[in-house]
Amino acid sequence: MSGCLSVIKKYGRIPKPYELDGEKVYIGSEVANYLKFHRDALYKQYPLLPKRTATAAEKKELGKAGVPKSMLRANVILIPFADIQDIFKGNDKKFRINPSAIEYNAADSTIPTRPNVTAVHSQISAGTHHLESIPCSTPSAVGRGKLCNREMIYRHEWHFDNSHLVENAKHEEDLVPIRLDMDIDGIRVRDTFSFNRNEQLITPQMFAQVMCEDLELPLASFLGPITQQIQQQLNAHQEIVPIDEPDQRAVLKLHIHVGNESLTDQFEWDMSNKELTPEQFATTLCKDLNIGGEFQAAIAYSIRGQLAWNQRTCAYSENPLPKVEVPLRNALELDNWTPHLETLSDAEVEKKMRDQDRNTRRMRRLVNSNPYGGL
């Protein structure tokens, strides 16, 4: 049984419980200080933890019990005694959002209901979602043009030390392309990035929690689906079989939209070359085109996604690229093999987004109708 319990670190004196109208409760701020959770981090860590605000009469009772007046001037959050005792004992999983429970046990009364949820799952097993054009990622504060102030990068609740960092650095980096595209409660979230599958410290749920804080997304609605999509794509990403034969080229295409700028490009990539990484190529391309921001990460994601797809399907390819006899292309092909960067108006951006959504729905229908889409 002890293997199912979490290790909860505590600091200082244990908080004092109070009895109000026959009910024993804890004050949320005192519990947070004891567990080293800053501000509302306790409620973000345990979104399903029952809590309520103290009434004026209850504040008077708390004042008589010795609670400082400075604490009573603001809202006082009360938490049931039994629930906090469970957290102290390490039995805190029932207060967290379990991504698998959200997906498969939607009727559970302890899980917050989320109407109008649509998420991308159909193309993950086939890997074709990496072949679509890359839209502009969701900006901070859900597009309200407001930066999110971070109190600190390091979190006390993560409890990392130097030995954990050294041990994590021993694992070889294995970057997996991740694509998020979901519409929950009228909020559209899109993003692309690469996630290290061998990461031992930062879990997909931790990443999803930080992303929700950056974009000011409600944790109860988005934490589970974001964690699900990341974990599903990590599990679906197959081991890439090393290609020993030389000159295993594939045609890669870039269709990336960031803000009002659109980048299109086409080039050949030798999958047997182990010296050049997508990140190095993206850095050089951005320097050549004098672009930055999210283009670099989006280019690296797009290359990794298309390489994974091509390496999985190269054995079934009936039309391999011919051997290169002349390294220079003729003048008639220059336009097709040259990067193009154009600035679009708002109307043109909206039209491209509509066309992309229409093409995405079409590709999903094709994948669902193809029983061999996972090859």
PDB file of N, CA and C in Angstrom, residues 155-242:
ATOM      1  N   ARG A 155      10.010  25.568  -8.784  1.00  0.00           N
ATOM      2  CA  ARG A 155       8.862  25.327  -7.927  1.00  0.00           C
ATOM      3  C   ARG A 155       9.286  24.453  -6.753  1.00  0.00           C
ATOM      4  N   HIS A 156       8.911  24.878  -5.540  1.00  0.00           N
ATOM      5  CA  HIS A 156       9.268  24.094  -4.365  1.00  0.00           C
ATOM      6  C   HIS A 156       8.621  22.720  -4.385  1.00  0.00           C
ATOM      7  N   GLU A 157       7.444  22.623  -4.974  1.00  0.00           N
ATOM      8  CA  GLU A 157       6.758  21.335  -4.938  1.00  0.00           C
ATOM      9  C   GLU A 157       7.398  20.302  -5.853  1.00  0.00           C
ATOM     10  N   TRP A 158       8.310  20.716  -6.751  1.00  0.00           N
ATOM     11  CA  TRP A 158       8.959  19.739  -7.614  1.00  0.00           C
ATOM     12  C   TRP A 158      10.097  19.021  -6.891  1.00  0.00           C
ATOM     13  N   HIS A 159      10.767  19.690  -5.948  1.00  0.00           N
ATOM     14  CA  HIS A 159      11.763  19.061  -5.080  1.00  0.00           C
ATOM     15  C   HIS A 159      12.885  18.384  -5.875  1.00  0.00           C
ATOM     16  N   PHE A 160      13.522  19.115  -6.772  1.00  0.00           N
ATOM     17  CA  PHE A 160      14.649  18.568  -7.505  1.00  0.00           C
ATOM     18  C   PHE A 160      15.935  18.941  -6.776  1.00  0.00           C
ATOM     19  N   ASP A 161      16.917  18.068  -6.820  1.00  0.00           N
ATOM     20  CA  ASP A 161      18.235  18.415  -6.308  1.00  0.00           C
ATOM     21  C   ASP A 161      19.265  18.093  -7.388  1.00  0.00           C
ATOM     22  N   ASN A 162      20.530  18.383  -7.074  1.00  0.00           N
ATOM     23  CA  ASN A 162      21.571  18.230  -8.088  1.00  0.00           C
ATOM     24  C   ASN A 162      21.740  16.789  -8.541  1.00  0.00           C
ATOM     25  N   SER A 163      21.552  15.836  -7.633  1.00  0.00           N
ATOM     26  CA  SER A 163      21.719  14.429  -8.014  1.00  0.00           C
ATOM     27  C   SER A 163      20.678  14.017  -9.056  1.00  0.00           C
ATOM     28  N   HIS A 164      19.444  14.533  -8.919  1.00  0.00           N
ATOM     29  CA  HIS A 164      18.412  14.231  -9.908  1.00  0.00           C
ATOM     30  C   HIS A 164      18.768  14.834 -11.268  1.00  0.00           C
ATOM     31  N   LEU A 165      19.321  16.043 -11.259  1.00  0.00           N
ATOM     32  CA  LEU A 165      19.696  16.681 -12.519  1.00  0.00           C
ATOM     33  C   LEU A 165      20.820  15.923 -13.209  1.00  0.00           C
ATOM     34  N   VAL A 166      21.802  15.462 -12.428  1.00  0.00           N
ATOM     35  CA  VAL A 166      22.917  14.703 -13.008  1.00  0.00           C
ATOM     36  C   VAL A 166      22.415  13.383 -13.583  1.00  0.00           C
ATOM     37  N   GLU A 167      21.529  12.712 -12.851  1.00  0.00           N
ATOM     38  CA  GLU A 167      20.991  11.436 -13.324  1.00  0.00           C
ATOM     39  C   GLU A 167      20.152  11.631 -14.586  1.00  0.00           C
ATOM     40  N   ASN A 168      19.396  12.727 -14.631  1.00  0.00           N
ATOM     41  CA  ASN A 168      18.569  12.996 -15.813  1.00  0.00           C
ATOM     42  C   ASN A 168      19.429  13.295 -17.032  1.00  0.00           C
ATOM     43  N   ALA A 169      20.574  13.948 -16.816  1.00  0.00           N
ATOM     44  CA  ALA A 169      21.451  14.296 -17.935  1.00  0.00           C
ATOM     45  C   ALA A 169      22.119  13.075 -18.556  1.00  0.00           C
ATOM     46  N   LYS A 170      22.133  11.951 -17.850  1.00  0.00           N
ATOM     47  CA  LYS A 170      22.760  10.735 -18.377  1.00  0.00           C
ATOM     48  C   LYS A 170      21.911  10.078 -19.463  1.00  0.00           C
ATOM     49  N   HIS A 171      20.623  10.390 -19.500  1.00  0.00           N
ATOM     50  CA  HIS A 171      19.745   9.781 -20.494  1.00  0.00           C
ATOM     51  C   HIS A 171      19.891  10.506 -21.832  1.00  0.00           C
ATOM     52  N   GLU A 172      19.967   9.738 -22.897  1.00  0.00           N
ATOM     53  CA  GLU A 172      20.106  10.319 -24.232  1.00  0.00           C
ATOM     54  C   GLU A 172      18.828  11.053 -24.630  1.00  0.00           C
ATOM     55  N   GLU A 173      18.994  12.215 -25.232  1.00  0.00           N
ATOM     56  CA  GLU A 173      17.844  13.014 -25.645  1.00  0.00           C
ATOM     57  C   GLU A 173      17.143  12.366 -26.833  1.00  0.00           C
ATOM     58  N   ASP A 174      15.837  12.238 -26.735  1.00  0.00           N
ATOM     59  CA  ASP A 174      15.015  11.665 -27.807  1.00  0.00           C
ATOM     60  C   ASP A 174      13.805  12.570 -27.995  1.00  0.00           C
ATOM     61  N   LEU A 175      13.930  13.522 -28.912  1.00  0.00           N
ATOM     62  CA  LEU A 175      12.887  14.518 -29.112  1.00  0.00           C
ATOM     63  C   LEU A 175      11.771  13.953 -29.981  1.00  0.00           C
ATOM     64  N   VAL A 176      10.542  14.116 -29.511  1.00  0.00           N
ATOM     65  CA  VAL A 176       9.355  13.634 -30.214  1.00  0.00           C
ATOM     66  C   VAL A 176       8.508  14.839 -30.615  1.00  0.00           C
ATOM     67  N   PRO A 177       8.120  14.966 -31.870  1.00  0.00           N
ATOM     68  CA  PRO A 177       7.266  16.099 -32.277  1.00  0.00           C
ATOM     69  C   PRO A 177       5.870  15.961 -31.686  1.00  0.00           C
ATOM     70  N   ILE A 178       5.394  17.038 -31.063  1.00  0.00           N
ATOM     71  CA  ILE A 178       4.082  17.061 -30.413  1.00  0.00           C
ATOM     72  C   ILE A 178       3.258  18.175 -31.044  1.00  0.00           C
ATOM     73  N   ARG A 179       2.014  17.856 -31.363  1.00  0.00           N
ATOM     74  CA  ARG A 179       1.092  18.848 -31.923  1.00  0.00           C
ATOM     75  C   ARG A 179      -0.173  18.874 -31.083  1.00  0.00           C
ATOM     76  N   LEU A 180      -0.548  20.056 -30.596  1.00  0.00           N
ATOM     77  CA  LEU A 180      -1.772  20.243 -29.825  1.00  0.00           C
ATOM     78  C   LEU A 180      -2.773  21.019 -30.665  1.00  0.00           C
ATOM     79  N   ASP A 181      -3.989  20.526 -30.717  1.00  0.00           N
ATOM     80  CA  ASP A 181      -5.065  21.213 -31.439  1.00  0.00           C
ATOM     81  C   ASP A 181      -6.369  20.798 -30.786  1.00  0.00           C
ATOM     82  N   MET A 182      -6.963  21.694 -30.009  1.00  0.00           N
ATOM     83  CA  MET A 182      -8.182  21.347 -29.277  1.00  0.00           C
ATOM     84  C   MET A 182      -9.073  22.574 -29.139  1.00  0.00           C
ATOM     85  N   ASP A 183     -10.350  22.324 -28.999  1.00  0.00           N
ATOM     86  CA  ASP A 183     -11.359  23.367 -28.818  1.00  0.00           C
ATOM     87  C   ASP A 183     -12.218  22.953 -27.635  1.00  0.00           C
ATOM     88  N   ILE A 184     -12.042  23.643 -26.502  1.00  0.00           N
ATOM     89  CA  ILE A 184     -12.734  23.286 -25.266  1.00  0.00           C
ATOM     90  C   ILE A 184     -13.457  24.516 -24.740  1.00  0.00           C
ATOM     91  N   ASP A 185     -14.753  24.382 -24.540  1.00  0.00           N
ATOM     92  CA  ASP A 185     -15.562  25.473 -23.982  1.00  0.00           C
ATOM     93  C   ASP A 185     -15.384  26.772 -24.762  1.00  0.00           C
ATOM     94  N   GLY A 186     -15.268  26.666 -26.085  1.00  0.00           N
ATOM     95  CA  GLY A 186     -15.151  27.858 -26.914  1.00  0.00           C
ATOM     96  C   GLY A 186     -13.759  28.446 -26.996  1.00  0.00           C
ATOM     97  N   ILE A 187     -12.750  27.811 -26.381  1.00  0.00           N
ATOM     98  CA  ILE A 187     -11.369  28.294 -26.418  1.00  0.00           C
ATOM     99  C   ILE A 187     -10.563  27.366 -27.315  1.00  0.00           C
ATOM    100  N   ARG A 188      -9.965  27.920 -28.372  1.00  0.00           N
ATOM    101  CA  ARG A 188      -9.163  27.133 -29.310  1.00  0.00           C
ATOM    102  C   ARG A 188      -7.689  27.231 -28.916  1.00  0.00           C
ATOM    103  N   VAL A 189      -7.044  26.096 -28.735  1.00  0.00           N
ATOM    104  CA  VAL A 189      -5.635  26.046 -28.351  1.00  0.00           C
ATOM    105  C   VAL A 189      -4.883  25.264 -29.417  1.00  0.00           C
ATOM    106  N   ARG A 190      -3.841  25.893 -29.963  1.00  0.00           N
ATOM    107  CA  ARG A 190      -2.988  25.253 -30.953  1.00  0.00           C
ATOM    108  C   ARG A 190      -1.539  25.492 -30.571  1.00  0.00           C
ATOM    109  N   ASP A 191      -0.723  24.467 -30.703  1.00  0.00           N
ATOM    110  CA  ASP A 191       0.702  24.639 -30.425  1.00  0.00           C
ATOM    111  C   ASP A 191       1.457  23.446 -30.992  1.00  0.00           C
ATOM    112  N   THR A 192       2.724  23.660 -31.309  1.00  0.00           N
ATOM    113  CA  THR A 192       3.613  22.597 -31.763  1.00  0.00           C
ATOM    114  C   THR A 192       4.948  22.758 -31.057  1.00  0.00           C
ATOM    115  N   PHE A 193       5.559  21.649 -30.672  1.00  0.00           N
ATOM    116  CA  PHE A 193       6.852  21.682 -29.988  1.00  0.00           C
ATOM    117  C   PHE A 193       7.431  20.274 -30.009  1.00  0.00           C
ATOM    118  N   SER A 194       8.648  20.140 -29.521  1.00  0.00           N
ATOM    119  CA  SER A 194       9.297  18.835 -29.386  1.00  0.00           C
ATOM    120  C   SER A 194       9.482  18.528 -27.911  1.00  0.00           C
ATOM    121  N   PHE A 195       9.152  17.297 -27.516  1.00  0.00           N
ATOM    122  CA  PHE A 195       9.217  16.879 -26.113  1.00  0.00           C
ATOM    123  C   PHE A 195      10.191  15.707 -26.001  1.00  0.00           C
ATOM    124  N   ASN A 196      11.090  15.788 -25.013  1.00  0.00           N
ATOM    125  CA  ASN A 196      12.078  14.733 -24.800  1.00  0.00           C
ATOM    126  C   ASN A 196      11.411  13.526 -24.149  1.00  0.00           C
ATOM    127  N   ARG A 197      11.357  12.419 -24.882  1.00  0.00           N
ATOM    128  CA  ARG A 197      10.685  11.233 -24.356  1.00  0.00           C
ATOM    129  C   ARG A 197      11.446  10.614 -23.184  1.00  0.00           C
ATOM    130  N   ASN A 198      12.758  10.842 -23.094  1.00  0.00           N
ATOM    131  CA  ASN A 198      13.560  10.287 -22.007  1.00  0.00           C
ATOM    132  C   ASN A 198      13.684  11.231 -20.824  1.00  0.00           C
ATOM    133  N   GLU A 199      12.907  12.314 -20.814  1.00  0.00           N
ATOM    134  CA  GLU A 199      12.920  13.250 -19.689  1.00  0.00           C
ATOM    135  C   GLU A 199      12.396  12.559 -18.430  1.00  0.00           C
ATOM    136  N   GLN A 200      13.167  12.659 -17.333  1.00  0.00           N
ATOM    137  CA  GLN A 200      12.823  11.969 -16.096  1.00  0.00           C
ATOM    138  C   GLN A 200      12.253  12.899 -15.027  1.00  0.00           C
ATOM    139  N   LEU A 201      12.399  14.204 -15.187  1.00  0.00           N
ATOM    140  CA  LEU A 201      11.990  15.142 -14.137  1.00  0.00           C
ATOM    141  C   LEU A 201      10.693  15.864 -14.477  1.00  0.00           C
ATOM    142  N   ILE A 202      10.597  16.409 -15.678  1.00  0.00           N
ATOM    143  CA  ILE A 202       9.412  17.156 -16.087  1.00  0.00           C
ATOM    144  C   ILE A 202       8.454  16.196 -16.786  1.00  0.00           C
ATOM    145  N   THR A 203       7.328  15.925 -16.170  1.00  0.00           N
ATOM    146  CA  THR A 203       6.338  15.019 -16.744  1.00  0.00           C
ATOM    147  C   THR A 203       5.405  15.791 -17.676  1.00  0.00           C
ATOM    148  N   PRO A 204       4.670  15.097 -18.555  1.00  0.00           N
ATOM    149  CA  PRO A 204       3.689  15.795 -19.393  1.00  0.00           C
ATOM    150  C   PRO A 204       2.665  16.580 -18.589  1.00  0.00           C
ATOM    151  N   GLN A 205       2.294  16.089 -17.404  1.00  0.00           N
ATOM    152  CA  GLN A 205       1.323  16.817 -16.592  1.00  0.00           C
ATOM    153  C   GLN A 205       1.922  18.113 -16.054  1.00  0.00           C
ATOM    154  N   MET A 206       3.207  18.093 -15.651  1.00  0.00           N
ATOM    155  CA  MET A 206       3.869  19.319 -15.211  1.00  0.00           C
ATOM    156  C   MET A 206       3.932  20.328 -16.353  1.00  0.00           C
ATOM    157  N   PHE A 207       4.290  19.846 -17.544  1.00  0.00           N
ATOM    158  CA  PHE A 207       4.354  20.730 -18.708  1.00  0.00           C
ATOM    159  C   PHE A 207       2.988  21.333 -18.996  1.00  0.00           C
ATOM    160  N   ALA A 208       1.943  20.506 -18.927  1.00  0.00           N
ATOM    161  CA  ALA A 208       0.591  20.993 -19.198  1.00  0.00           C
ATOM    162  C   ALA A 208       0.166  22.031 -18.172  1.00  0.00           C
ATOM    163  N   GLN A 209       0.553  21.841 -16.908  1.00  0.00           N
ATOM    164  CA  GLN A 209       0.182  22.798 -15.872  1.00  0.00           C
ATOM    165  C   GLN A 209       0.830  24.153 -16.118  1.00  0.00           C
ATOM    166  N   VAL A 210       2.115  24.159 -16.477  1.00  0.00           N
ATOM    167  CA  VAL A 210       2.804  25.421 -16.763  1.00  0.00           C
ATOM    168  C   VAL A 210       2.211  26.085 -17.998  1.00  0.00           C
ATOM    169  N   MET A 211       1.854  25.286 -18.997  1.00  0.00           N
ATOM    170  CA  MET A 211       1.243  25.843 -20.208  1.00  0.00           C
ATOM    171  C   MET A 211      -0.094  26.490 -19.888  1.00  0.00           C
ATOM    172  N   CYS A 212      -0.889  25.864 -19.030  1.00  0.00           N
ATOM    173  CA  CYS A 212      -2.176  26.450 -18.638  1.00  0.00           C
ATOM    174  C   CYS A 212      -1.970  27.770 -17.901  1.00  0.00           C
ATOM    175  N   GLU A 213      -0.936  27.839 -17.064  1.00  0.00           N
ATOM    176  CA  GLU A 213      -0.658  29.089 -16.357  1.00  0.00           C
ATOM    177  C   GLU A 213      -0.199  30.173 -17.321  1.00  0.00           C
ATOM    178  N   ASP A 214       0.647  29.824 -18.289  1.00  0.00           N
ATOM    179  CA  ASP A 214       1.136  30.814 -19.254  1.00  0.00           C
ATOM    180  C   ASP A 214       0.003  31.374 -20.108  1.00  0.00           C
ATOM    181  N   LEU A 215      -0.906  30.518 -20.541  1.00  0.00           N
ATOM    182  CA  LEU A 215      -1.997  30.935 -21.414  1.00  0.00           C
ATOM    183  C   LEU A 215      -3.249  31.329 -20.648  1.00  0.00           C
ATOM    184  N   GLU A 216      -3.188  31.239 -19.308  1.00  0.00           N
ATOM    185  CA  GLU A 216      -4.335  31.546 -18.446  1.00  0.00           C
ATOM    186  C   GLU A 216      -5.546  30.707 -18.840  1.00  0.00           C
ATOM    187  N   LEU A 217      -5.321  29.416 -18.981  1.00  0.00           N
ATOM    188  CA  LEU A 217      -6.388  28.468 -19.292  1.00  0.00           C
ATOM    189  C   LEU A 217      -6.885  27.826 -18.004  1.00  0.00           C
ATOM    190  N   PRO A 218      -8.179  27.547 -17.881  1.00  0.00           N
ATOM    191  CA  PRO A 218      -8.694  26.885 -16.673  1.00  0.00           C
ATOM    192  C   PRO A 218      -8.129  25.476 -16.545  1.00  0.00           C
ATOM    193  N   LEU A 219      -7.513  25.194 -15.391  1.00  0.00           N
ATOM    194  CA  LEU A 219      -6.868  23.900 -15.186  1.00  0.00           C
ATOM    195  C   LEU A 219      -7.859  22.749 -15.277  1.00  0.00           C
ATOM    196  N   ALA A 220      -9.044  22.933 -14.703  1.00  0.00           N
ATOM    197  CA  ALA A 220     -10.013  21.841 -14.663  1.00  0.00           C
ATOM    198  C   ALA A 220     -10.434  21.403 -16.060  1.00  0.00           C
ATOM    199  N   SER A 221     -10.360  22.311 -17.042  1.00  0.00           N
ATOM    200  CA  SER A 221     -10.802  21.985 -18.397  1.00  0.00           C
ATOM    201  C   SER A 221      -9.666  21.544 -19.303  1.00  0.00           C
ATOM    202  N   PHE A 222      -8.461  22.112 -19.127  1.00  0.00           N
ATOM    203  CA  PHE A 222      -7.399  21.900 -20.099  1.00  0.00           C
ATOM    204  C   PHE A 222      -6.270  21.010 -19.611  1.00  0.00           C
ATOM    205  N   LEU A 223      -6.071  20.878 -18.299  1.00  0.00           N
ATOM    206  CA  LEU A 223      -4.928  20.102 -17.817  1.00  0.00           C
ATOM    207  C   LEU A 223      -4.991  18.657 -18.305  1.00  0.00           C
ATOM    208  N   GLY A 224      -6.156  18.025 -18.167  1.00  0.00           N
ATOM    209  CA  GLY A 224      -6.296  16.636 -18.592  1.00  0.00           C
ATOM    210  C   GLY A 224      -6.130  16.434 -20.086  1.00  0.00           C
ATOM    211  N   PRO A 225      -6.859  17.183 -20.951  1.00  0.00           N
ATOM    212  CA  PRO A 225      -6.715  16.987 -22.403  1.00  0.00           C
ATOM    213  C   PRO A 225      -5.311  17.264 -22.931  1.00  0.00           C
ATOM    214  N   ILE A 226      -4.633  18.317 -22.419  1.00  0.00           N
ATOM    215  CA  ILE A 226      -3.272  18.590 -22.890  1.00  0.00           C
ATOM    216  C   ILE A 226      -2.342  17.451 -22.501  1.00  0.00           C
ATOM    217  N   THR A 227      -2.459  16.982 -21.252  1.00  0.00           N
ATOM    218  CA  THR A 227      -1.633  15.855 -20.813  1.00  0.00           C
ATOM    219  C   THR A 227      -1.917  14.619 -21.647  1.00  0.00           C
ATOM    220  N   GLN A 228      -3.189  14.384 -21.949  1.00  0.00           N
ATOM    221  CA  GLN A 228      -3.571  13.224 -22.764  1.00  0.00           C
ATOM    222  C   GLN A 228      -2.912  13.264 -24.139  1.00  0.00           C
ATOM    223  N   GLN A 229      -3.018  14.415 -24.805  1.00  0.00           N
ATOM    224  CA  GLN A 229      -2.490  14.492 -26.166  1.00  0.00           C
ATOM    225  C   GLN A 229      -0.978  14.311 -26.182  1.00  0.00           C
ATOM    226  N   ILE A 230      -0.279  14.901 -25.207  1.00  0.00           N
ATOM    227  CA  ILE A 230       1.176  14.733 -25.157  1.00  0.00           C
ATOM    228  C   ILE A 230       1.529  13.271 -24.921  1.00  0.00           C
ATOM    229  N   GLN A 231       0.875  12.635 -23.937  1.00  0.00           N
ATOM    230  CA  GLN A 231       1.193  11.250 -23.594  1.00  0.00           C
ATOM    231  C   GLN A 231       0.846  10.301 -24.733  1.00  0.00           C
ATOM    232  N   GLN A 232      -0.276  10.537 -25.403  1.00  0.00           N
ATOM    233  CA  GLN A 232      -0.667   9.668 -26.512  1.00  0.00           C
ATOM    234  C   GLN A 232       0.329   9.749 -27.664  1.00  0.00           C
ATOM    235  N   GLN A 233       0.812  10.952 -27.958  1.00  0.00           N
ATOM    236  CA  GLN A 233       1.771  11.085 -29.053  1.00  0.00           C
ATOM    237  C   GLN A 233       3.134  10.522 -28.674  1.00  0.00           C
ATOM    238  N   LEU A 234       3.505  10.616 -27.388  1.00  0.00           N
ATOM    239  CA  LEU A 234       4.749   9.982 -26.944  1.00  0.00           C
ATOM    240  C   LEU A 234       4.655   8.466 -27.076  1.00  0.00           C
ATOM    241  N   ASN A 235       3.504   7.907 -26.712  1.00  0.00           N
ATOM    242  CA  ASN A 235       3.334   6.452 -26.799  1.00  0.00           C
ATOM    243  C   ASN A 235       3.246   5.971 -28.248  1.00  0.00           C
ATOM    244  N   ALA A 236       2.642   6.805 -29.116  1.00  0.00           N
ATOM    245  CA  ALA A 236       2.463   6.391 -30.508  1.00  0.00           C
ATOM    246  C   ALA A 236       3.727   6.552 -31.344  1.00  0.00           C
ATOM    247  N   HIS A 237       4.671   7.334 -30.832  1.00  0.00           N
ATOM    248  CA  HIS A 237       5.904   7.566 -31.595  1.00  0.00           C
ATOM    249  C   HIS A 237       6.763   6.300 -31.561  1.00  0.00           C
ATOM    250  N   GLN A 238       6.901   5.655 -32.680  1.00  0.00           N
ATOM    251  CA  GLN A 238       7.646   4.403 -32.735  1.00  0.00           C
ATOM    252  C   GLN A 238       9.142   4.671 -32.776  1.00  0.00           C
ATOM    253  N   GLU A 239       9.882   3.660 -32.338  1.00  0.00           N
ATOM    254  CA  GLU A 239      11.336   3.753 -32.416  1.00  0.00           C
ATOM    255  C   GLU A 239      11.753   3.847 -33.885  1.00  0.00           C
ATOM    256  N   ILE A 240      12.604   4.819 -34.168  1.00  0.00           N
ATOM    257  CA  ILE A 240      13.078   4.999 -35.533  1.00  0.00           C
ATOM    258  C   ILE A 240      14.185   3.982 -35.822  1.00  0.00           C
ATOM    259  N   VAL A 241      13.961   3.158 -36.822  1.00  0.00           N
ATOM    260  CA  VAL A 241      14.958   2.149 -37.187  1.00  0.00           C
ATOM    261  C   VAL A 241      16.110   2.842 -37.912  1.00  0.00           C
ATOM    262  N   PRO A 242      17.355   2.676 -37.449  1.00  0.00           N
ATOM    263  CA  PRO A 242      18.484   3.330 -38.125  1.00  0.00           C
ATOM    264  C   PRO A 242      18.585   2.897 -39.585  1.00  0.00           C
TER     265      PRO A 242
END
